[in-house]
Coordinates of N, CA and C and ligand atoms in Angstrom, one line a residue:
M1 N 2.1 3.2 -1.8 CA 2.4 3.4 -0.4 C 2.0 2.2 0.4
R2 N 2.9 1.7 1.3 CA 2.6 0.6 2.1 C 2.0 1.0 3.4
C3 N 1.2 0.1 4.0 CA 0.5 0.3 5.3 C 1.6 0.5 6.4
P4 N 1.5 1.5 7.2 CA 2.5 1.7 8.3 C 2.3 0.7 9.4
V5 N 1.2 0.0 9.4 CA 0.9 -0.9 10.5 C 1.4 -2.3 10.2
C6 N 0.9 -2.9 9.0 CA 1.2 -4.2 8.6 C 2.2 -4.4 7.4
N7 N 2.5 -3.2 6.8 CA 3.5 -3.2 5.7 C 2.9 -3.8 4.4
K8 N 1.6 -4.1 4.3 CA 1.0 -4.6 3.1 C 0.7 -3.4 2.2
P9 N 0.5 -3.6 0.9 CA 0.1 -2.5 0.0 C -1.2 -1.9 0.4
A10 N -1.3 -0.5 0.2 CA -2.5 0.2 0.5 C -2.9 1.0 -0.8
H11 N -4.2 1.2 -0.9 CA -4.7 1.9 -2.1 C -5.1 3.3 -1.8
T12 N -4.9 4.2 -2.7 CA -5.4 5.6 -2.5 C -6.9 5.6 -2.5
R13 N -7.5 6.2 -1.5 CA -9.0 6.4 -1.5 C -9.3 7.8 -2.2
T14 N -8.6 8.8 -1.7 CA -8.9 10.1 -2.3 C -7.6 11.0 -2.1
S15 N -7.5 11.9 -3.0 CA -6.3 12.8 -2.8 C -6.7 14.2 -3.3
R16 N -6.0 15.2 -2.8 CA -6.3 16.6 -3.2 C -5.0 17.4 -3.1
Y17 N -4.9 18.5 -3.9 CA -3.8 19.3 -3.8 C -4.0 20.4 -2.7
I18 N -3.0 20.5 -1.8 CA -3.0 21.6 -0.8 C -2.5 22.8 -1.4
T19 N -1.4 22.7 -2.1 CA -0.8 23.8 -2.9 C -0.4 23.2 -4.2
Q20 N 0.1 24.0 -5.1 CA 0.5 23.6 -6.5 C 1.6 22.5 -6.4
T21 N 2.4 22.5 -5.3 CA 3.5 21.5 -5.2 C 3.3 20.6 -4.0
M22 N 2.1 20.6 -3.4 CA 1.9 19.7 -2.3 C 0.5 19.0 -2.4
K23 N 0.5 17.7 -2.2 CA -0.7 16.9 -2.4 C -0.9 16.0 -1.2
E24 N -2.1 16.0 -0.6 CA -2.4 15.0 0.4 C -3.2 13.9 -0.1
A25 N -3.0 12.7 0.4 CA -3.7 11.5 -0.1 C -4.1 10.7 1.1
Y26 N -5.3 10.1 1.0 CA -5.8 9.2 2.0 C -5.7 7.8 1.5
Y27 N -5.2 6.9 2.3 CA -4.9 5.5 1.9 C -5.7 4.5 2.7
Q28 N -6.1 3.4 2.1 CA -6.7 2.3 2.9 C -5.9 1.0 2.7
C29 N -5.5 0.4 3.7 CA -4.8 -0.9 3.7 C -5.6 -1.9 3.0
Q30 N -5.0 -2.7 2.1 CA -5.7 -3.8 1.3 C -5.7 -5.1 2.1
N31 N -5.0 -5.1 3.2 CA -5.1 -6.3 4.1 C -6.4 -6.2 4.9
I32 N -7.4 -7.1 4.6 CA -8.7 -7.0 5.2 C -8.7 -7.2 6.7
A33 N -7.7 -7.9 7.2 CA -7.6 -8.1 8.7 C -7.0 -6.8 9.4
C34 N -6.5 -5.9 8.6 CA -5.9 -4.7 9.2 C -6.8 -3.5 8.9
S35 N -7.0 -3.2 7.6 CA -7.9 -2.1 7.1 C -7.6 -0.8 7.7
C36 N -6.3 -0.6 8.0 CA -5.8 0.7 8.5 C -6.1 1.8 7.4
T37 N -6.5 3.0 7.8 CA -6.6 4.1 6.9 C -5.6 5.2 7.4
F38 N -4.9 5.8 6.5 CA -3.9 6.8 6.9 C -3.8 7.8 5.8
K39 N -3.2 8.9 6.2 CA -3.0 10.1 5.3 C -1.6 10.4 5.1
T40 N -1.2 10.7 3.8 CA 0.2 11.1 3.5 C 0.2 12.5 2.9
V41 N 1.3 13.1 2.9 CA 1.5 14.4 2.2 C 2.7 14.2 1.3
E42 N 2.5 14.5 0.0 CA 3.5 14.4 -1.0 C 3.9 15.9 -1.4
S43 N 5.1 16.2 -1.4 CA 5.5 17.5 -1.8 C 6.7 17.5 -2.8
L44 N 6.8 18.5 -3.6 CA 7.9 18.7 -4.5 C 9.2 19.0 -3.6
E45 N 10.2 18.2 -3.9 CA 11.4 18.5 -3.1 C 12.4 19.3 -3.9
K46 N 12.6 19.0 -5.2 CA 13.6 19.7 -6.0 C 13.3 19.6 -7.5
I47 N 13.4 20.7 -8.2 CA 13.3 20.6 -9.7 C 14.7 20.3 -10.2
I48 N 14.9 19.1 -10.8 CA 16.2 18.7 -11.2 C 16.6 19.4 -12.5
S49 N 15.6 19.6 -13.4 CA 15.9 20.2 -14.7 C 14.6 20.9 -15.2
A50 N 14.7 22.2 -15.2 CA 13.5 23.0 -15.7 C 13.7 23.3 -17.2
P51 N 12.5 23.5 -17.9 CA 12.6 23.8 -19.3 C 13.2 25.2 -19.4
V52 N 13.9 25.4 -20.5 CA 14.6 26.7 -20.8 C 13.6 27.8 -20.8
S53 N 12.6 27.6 -21.7 CA 11.5 28.6 -21.7 C 10.3 28.0 -21.1
E54 N 9.7 28.7 -20.1 CA 8.6 28.1 -19.4 C 7.3 28.1 -20.3
P55 N 6.7 26.9 -20.4 CA 5.5 26.8 -21.2 C 4.4 27.8 -20.7
S56 N 3.5 28.3 -21.6 CA 2.4 29.2 -21.2 C 1.4 28.3 -20.5
M57 N 0.5 29.0 -19.7 CA -0.6 28.3 -19.0 C -1.5 27.6 -20.0
A58 N -1.8 28.2 -21.2 CA -2.6 27.6 -22.2 C -2.1 26.2 -22.7
E59 N -0.8 26.2 -22.8 CA -0.1 24.9 -23.3 C -0.2 23.9 -22.2
K60 N -0.1 24.3 -20.9 CA -0.1 23.3 -19.8 C -1.5 22.6 -19.7
K61 N -2.5 23.3 -20.0 CA -3.9 22.8 -19.9 C -4.3 21.8 -21.0
S62 N -3.7 22.0 -22.2 CA -4.1 21.1 -23.3 C -3.5 19.7 -23.1
Ligands
ZN101 ZN1 -2.4 -2.7 7.2

């Protein structure tokens, strides 16, 4: 994600899942003269291709 202020690359500081398909992340701009911090929300838009048989929860964790 690029900084919305100076358009330089920003690094993720921390992120957490809000729901199973939605994640928020906090970013800090790598441009030391800017140092903007901002938050984004990433969410699932569409499943393009789902498995024919859904894997069990045990398989997902391994
Ligand atoms: Zn910046």
